[in-house]
Tab-separated table of C-alpha atoms in Angstrom:
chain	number	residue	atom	x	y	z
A	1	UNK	CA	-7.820	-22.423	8.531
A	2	UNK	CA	-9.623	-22.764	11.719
A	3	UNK	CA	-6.352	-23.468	13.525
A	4	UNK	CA	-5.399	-20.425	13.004
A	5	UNK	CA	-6.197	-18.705	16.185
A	6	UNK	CA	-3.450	-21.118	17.608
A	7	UNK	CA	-0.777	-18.866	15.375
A	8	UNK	CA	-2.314	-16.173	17.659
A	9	UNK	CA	-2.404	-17.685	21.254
A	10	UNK	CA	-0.154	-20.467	21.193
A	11	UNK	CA	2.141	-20.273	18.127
A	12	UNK	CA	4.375	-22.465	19.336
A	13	UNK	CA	2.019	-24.853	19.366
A	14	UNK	CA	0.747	-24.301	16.066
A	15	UNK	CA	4.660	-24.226	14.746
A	16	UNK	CA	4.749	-27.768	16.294
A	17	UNK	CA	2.102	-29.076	14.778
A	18	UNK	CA	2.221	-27.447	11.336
A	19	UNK	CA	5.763	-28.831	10.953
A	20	UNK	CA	4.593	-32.310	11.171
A	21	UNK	CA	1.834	-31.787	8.793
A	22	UNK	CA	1.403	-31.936	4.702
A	23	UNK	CA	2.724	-28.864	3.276
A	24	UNK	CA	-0.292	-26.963	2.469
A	25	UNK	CA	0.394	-22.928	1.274
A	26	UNK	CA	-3.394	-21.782	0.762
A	27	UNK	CA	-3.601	-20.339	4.591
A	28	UNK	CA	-0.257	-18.763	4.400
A	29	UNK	CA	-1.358	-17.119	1.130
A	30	UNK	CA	-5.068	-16.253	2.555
A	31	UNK	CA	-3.159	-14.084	5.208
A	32	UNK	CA	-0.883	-12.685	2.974
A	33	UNK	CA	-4.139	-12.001	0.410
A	34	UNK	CA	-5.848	-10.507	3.372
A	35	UNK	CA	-3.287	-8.240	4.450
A	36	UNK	CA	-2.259	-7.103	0.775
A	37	UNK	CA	-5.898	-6.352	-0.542
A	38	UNK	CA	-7.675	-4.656	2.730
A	39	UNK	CA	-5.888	-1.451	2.128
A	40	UNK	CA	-8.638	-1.644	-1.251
A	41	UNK	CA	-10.966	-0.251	1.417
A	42	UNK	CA	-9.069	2.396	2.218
A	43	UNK	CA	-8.492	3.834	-1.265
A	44	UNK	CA	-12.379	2.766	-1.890
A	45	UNK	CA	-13.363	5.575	0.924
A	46	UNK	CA	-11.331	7.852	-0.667
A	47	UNK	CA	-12.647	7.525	-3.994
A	48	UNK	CA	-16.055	8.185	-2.468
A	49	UNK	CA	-15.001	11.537	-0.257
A	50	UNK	CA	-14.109	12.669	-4.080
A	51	UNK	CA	-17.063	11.748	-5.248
A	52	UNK	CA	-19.080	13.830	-2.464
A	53	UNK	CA	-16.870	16.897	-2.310
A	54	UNK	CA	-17.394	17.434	-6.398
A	55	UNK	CA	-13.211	16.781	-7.124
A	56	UNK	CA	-13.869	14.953	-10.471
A	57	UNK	CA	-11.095	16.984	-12.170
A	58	UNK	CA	-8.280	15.172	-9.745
A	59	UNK	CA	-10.223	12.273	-9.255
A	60	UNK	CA	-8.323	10.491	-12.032
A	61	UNK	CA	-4.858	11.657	-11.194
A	62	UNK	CA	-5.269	11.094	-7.569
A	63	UNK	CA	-6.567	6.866	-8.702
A	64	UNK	CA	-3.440	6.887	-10.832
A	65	UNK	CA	-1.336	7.543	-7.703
A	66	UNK	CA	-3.310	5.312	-5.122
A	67	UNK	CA	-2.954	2.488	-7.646
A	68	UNK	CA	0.616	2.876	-7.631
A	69	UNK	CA	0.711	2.825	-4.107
A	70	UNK	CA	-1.396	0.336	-3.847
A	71	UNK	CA	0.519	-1.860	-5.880
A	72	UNK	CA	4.095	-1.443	-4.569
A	73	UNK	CA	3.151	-0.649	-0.834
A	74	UNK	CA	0.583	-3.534	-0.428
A	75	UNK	CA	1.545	-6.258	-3.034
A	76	UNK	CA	5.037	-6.015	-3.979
A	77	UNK	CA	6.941	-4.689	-1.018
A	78	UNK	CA	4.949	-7.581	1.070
A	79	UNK	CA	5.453	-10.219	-1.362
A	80	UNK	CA	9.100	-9.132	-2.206
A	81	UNK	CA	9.941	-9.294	1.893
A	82	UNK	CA	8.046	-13.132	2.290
A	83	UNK	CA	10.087	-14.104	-0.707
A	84	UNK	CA	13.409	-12.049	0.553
A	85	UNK	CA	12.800	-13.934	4.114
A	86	UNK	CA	12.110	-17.379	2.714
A	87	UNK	CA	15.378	-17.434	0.550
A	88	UNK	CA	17.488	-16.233	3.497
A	89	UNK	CA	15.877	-18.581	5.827
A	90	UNK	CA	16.070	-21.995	4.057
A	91	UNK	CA	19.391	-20.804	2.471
A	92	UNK	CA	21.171	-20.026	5.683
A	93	UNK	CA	19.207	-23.031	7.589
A	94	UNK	CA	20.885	-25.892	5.070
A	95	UNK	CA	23.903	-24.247	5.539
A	96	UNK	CA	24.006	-25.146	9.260
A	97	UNK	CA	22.014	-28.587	8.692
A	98	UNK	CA	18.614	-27.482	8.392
A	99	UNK	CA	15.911	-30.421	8.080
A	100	UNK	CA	13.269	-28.254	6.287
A	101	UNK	CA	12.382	-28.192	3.031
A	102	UNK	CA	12.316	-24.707	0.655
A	103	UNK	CA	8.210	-24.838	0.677
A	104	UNK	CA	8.284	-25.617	4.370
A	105	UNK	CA	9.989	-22.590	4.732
A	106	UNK	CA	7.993	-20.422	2.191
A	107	UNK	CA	4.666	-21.869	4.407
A	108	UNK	CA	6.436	-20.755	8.031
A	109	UNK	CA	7.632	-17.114	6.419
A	110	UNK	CA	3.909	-17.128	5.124
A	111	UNK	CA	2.630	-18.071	8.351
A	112	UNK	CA	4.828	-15.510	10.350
A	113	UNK	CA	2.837	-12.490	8.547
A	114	UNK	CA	-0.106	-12.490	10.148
A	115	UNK	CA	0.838	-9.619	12.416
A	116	UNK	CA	1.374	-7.942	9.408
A	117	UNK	CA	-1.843	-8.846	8.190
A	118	UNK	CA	-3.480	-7.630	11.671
A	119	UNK	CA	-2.050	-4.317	11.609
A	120	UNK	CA	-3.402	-3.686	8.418
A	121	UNK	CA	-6.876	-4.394	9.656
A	122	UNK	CA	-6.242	-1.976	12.407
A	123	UNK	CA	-5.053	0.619	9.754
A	124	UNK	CA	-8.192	0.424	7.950
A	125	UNK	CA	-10.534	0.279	10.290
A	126	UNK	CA	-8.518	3.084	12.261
A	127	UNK	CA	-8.375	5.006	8.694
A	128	UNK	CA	-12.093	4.659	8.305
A	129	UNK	CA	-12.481	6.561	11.325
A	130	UNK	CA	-10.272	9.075	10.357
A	131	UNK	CA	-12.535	9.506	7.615
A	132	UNK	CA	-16.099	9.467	9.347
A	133	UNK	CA	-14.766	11.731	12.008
A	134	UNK	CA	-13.998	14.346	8.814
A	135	UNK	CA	-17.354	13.996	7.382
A	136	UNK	CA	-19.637	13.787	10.070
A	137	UNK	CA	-17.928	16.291	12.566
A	138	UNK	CA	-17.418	20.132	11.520
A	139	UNK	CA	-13.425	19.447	11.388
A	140	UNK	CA	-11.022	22.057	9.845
A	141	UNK	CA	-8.403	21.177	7.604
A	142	UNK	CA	-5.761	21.731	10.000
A	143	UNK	CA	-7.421	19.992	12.580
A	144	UNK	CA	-7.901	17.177	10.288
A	145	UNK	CA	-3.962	17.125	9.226
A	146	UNK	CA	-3.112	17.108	12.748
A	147	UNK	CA	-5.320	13.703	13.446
A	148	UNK	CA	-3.942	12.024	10.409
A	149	UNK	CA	-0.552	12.882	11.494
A	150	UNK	CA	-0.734	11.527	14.998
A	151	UNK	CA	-2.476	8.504	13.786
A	152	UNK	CA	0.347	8.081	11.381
A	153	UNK	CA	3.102	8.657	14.085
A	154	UNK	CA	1.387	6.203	16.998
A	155	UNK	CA	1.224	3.952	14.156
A	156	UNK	CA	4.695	4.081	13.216
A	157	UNK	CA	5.879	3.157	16.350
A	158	UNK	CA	3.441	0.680	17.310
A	159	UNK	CA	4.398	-0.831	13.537
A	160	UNK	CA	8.072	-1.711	14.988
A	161	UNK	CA	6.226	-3.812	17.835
A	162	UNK	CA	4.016	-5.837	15.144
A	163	UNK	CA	7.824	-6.496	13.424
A	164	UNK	CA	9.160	-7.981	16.831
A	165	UNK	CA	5.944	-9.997	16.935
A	166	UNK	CA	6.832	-11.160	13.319
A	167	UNK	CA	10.467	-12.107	14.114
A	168	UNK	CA	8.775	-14.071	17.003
A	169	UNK	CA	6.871	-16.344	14.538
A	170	UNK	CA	9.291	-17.005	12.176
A	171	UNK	CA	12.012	-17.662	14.847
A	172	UNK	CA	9.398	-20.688	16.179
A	173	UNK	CA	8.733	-21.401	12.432
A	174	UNK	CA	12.464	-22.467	11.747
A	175	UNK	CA	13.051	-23.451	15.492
A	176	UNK	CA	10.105	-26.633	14.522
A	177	UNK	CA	10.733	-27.155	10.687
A	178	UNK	CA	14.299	-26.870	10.489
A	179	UNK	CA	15.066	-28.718	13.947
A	180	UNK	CA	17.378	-25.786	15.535
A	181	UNK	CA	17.558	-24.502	19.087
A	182	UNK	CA	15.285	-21.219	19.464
A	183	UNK	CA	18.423	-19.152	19.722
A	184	UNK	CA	20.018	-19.987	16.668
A	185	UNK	CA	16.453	-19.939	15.222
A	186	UNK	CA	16.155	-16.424	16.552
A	187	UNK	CA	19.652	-15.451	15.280
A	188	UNK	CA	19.040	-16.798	11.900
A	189	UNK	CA	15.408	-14.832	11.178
A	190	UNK	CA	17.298	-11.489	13.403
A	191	UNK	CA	19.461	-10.715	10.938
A	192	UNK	CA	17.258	-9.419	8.312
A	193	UNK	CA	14.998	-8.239	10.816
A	194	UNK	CA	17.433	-6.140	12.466
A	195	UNK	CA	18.898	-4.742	9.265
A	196	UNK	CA	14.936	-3.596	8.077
A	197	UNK	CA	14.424	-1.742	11.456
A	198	UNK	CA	17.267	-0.597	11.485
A	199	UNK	CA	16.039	1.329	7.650
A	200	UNK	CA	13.006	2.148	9.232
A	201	UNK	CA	14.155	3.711	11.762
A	202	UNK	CA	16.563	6.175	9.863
A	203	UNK	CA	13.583	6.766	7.951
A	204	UNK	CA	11.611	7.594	10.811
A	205	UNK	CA	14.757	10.178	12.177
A	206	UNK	CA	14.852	11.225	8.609
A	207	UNK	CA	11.578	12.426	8.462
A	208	UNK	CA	11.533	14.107	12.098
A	209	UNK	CA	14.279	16.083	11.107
A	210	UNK	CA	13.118	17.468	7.902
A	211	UNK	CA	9.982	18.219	9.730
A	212	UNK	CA	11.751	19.794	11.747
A	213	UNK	CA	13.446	22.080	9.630
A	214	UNK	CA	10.536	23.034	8.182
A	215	UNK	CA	8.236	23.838	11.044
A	216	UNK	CA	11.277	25.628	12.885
A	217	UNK	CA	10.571	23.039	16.059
């Protein structure tokens, strides 16, 4: 766990040396832990801004709806996509002579989430503020919606950077385990990459447009 900080700094490094050790999943799974149950906070500060405004009577409906959230956006979308990767990965990888075994490969996809795991940090701690700055300032609704909403659209974008960063691990995480050049490497992780930004950004146009339409901007 403490080398870590080399996945950060010097991930080729760690790559390199992680392929030549024991296969051990518990630090992949710690990051993917981390990044799937931090949002808790989140939905925890919400709870209590209920609490204090008096909103008992959609207190319960709104927990229904933040659990579902919860549970698809942080833990089964996220799980689904290190699964998805892994599969695709290891599957393609043997097809072109791959060296590296399927829980190699599961440990490297697990490994190449940590920005994913970061950003989420930086979500909560930037939603916490978002929050604070509501209760402790005299903040009108508007105001308020117009703060969430830029948060939520520098986010966005700076989301599609964390993704590159992502692509960038698991490129060096088949480039060591599986023995190919980086470009092949970078060719084999780009394809699913490519095809999920390229969602996410229709989404993204999607949503500009219907906003839009009904702002009349």
């Amino acid at each position: 766990m403490a080398g870590l900080w080399d996945l950060v700094v010097r991930p080729d490094t760690f790559f390199a040396r992680v392929s030549q050790e024991a296969i051990d999943l518990r630090p992949p799974l710690a990051i993917f832990a981390a990044g799937a149950l931090l949002p808790g906070l989140v939905y925890m500060v919400i709870i209590v801004a209920y609490m204090v405004s008096g909103s008992f009577s959609s207190l319960s409906v709104t927990l229904q709806g933040m659990m579902w959230v919860f549970l698809k956006c942080n833990v089964s979308l996220p799980l689904a996509g290190w699964i998805i990767m892994s599969l695709w990965t290891w599957g393609i990888s043997r097809g072109l002579g791959g060296k590296g075994s399927l829980a190699a490969t599961v440990r490297d996809t697990g490994y190449g989430m940590m920005p994913w795991t970061l950003s989420i940090i930086a979500f909560v701690l930037l939603a916490i503020m978002l929050f604070v700055i509501g209760f402790a300032a005299p903040v009108t609704t508007g105001v308020m919606e117009e703060y969430a909403q830029t948060a939520y659209d520098t986010w966005t974008y700076l989301g599609l950077l964390f993704v590159i960063w992502q692509w960038y691990l698991w490129t060096l995480g088949v480039q060591h385990t599986q023995k190919f050049a980086f470009g092949r490497s970078a060719v084999i992780t780009g394809i699913p990459v490519a095809v999920y930004l390229a969602f996410v950004i229709a989404a993204m146009a999607s949503v500009d447009v219907t906003r839009m339409i009904m702002t009349g901007t």
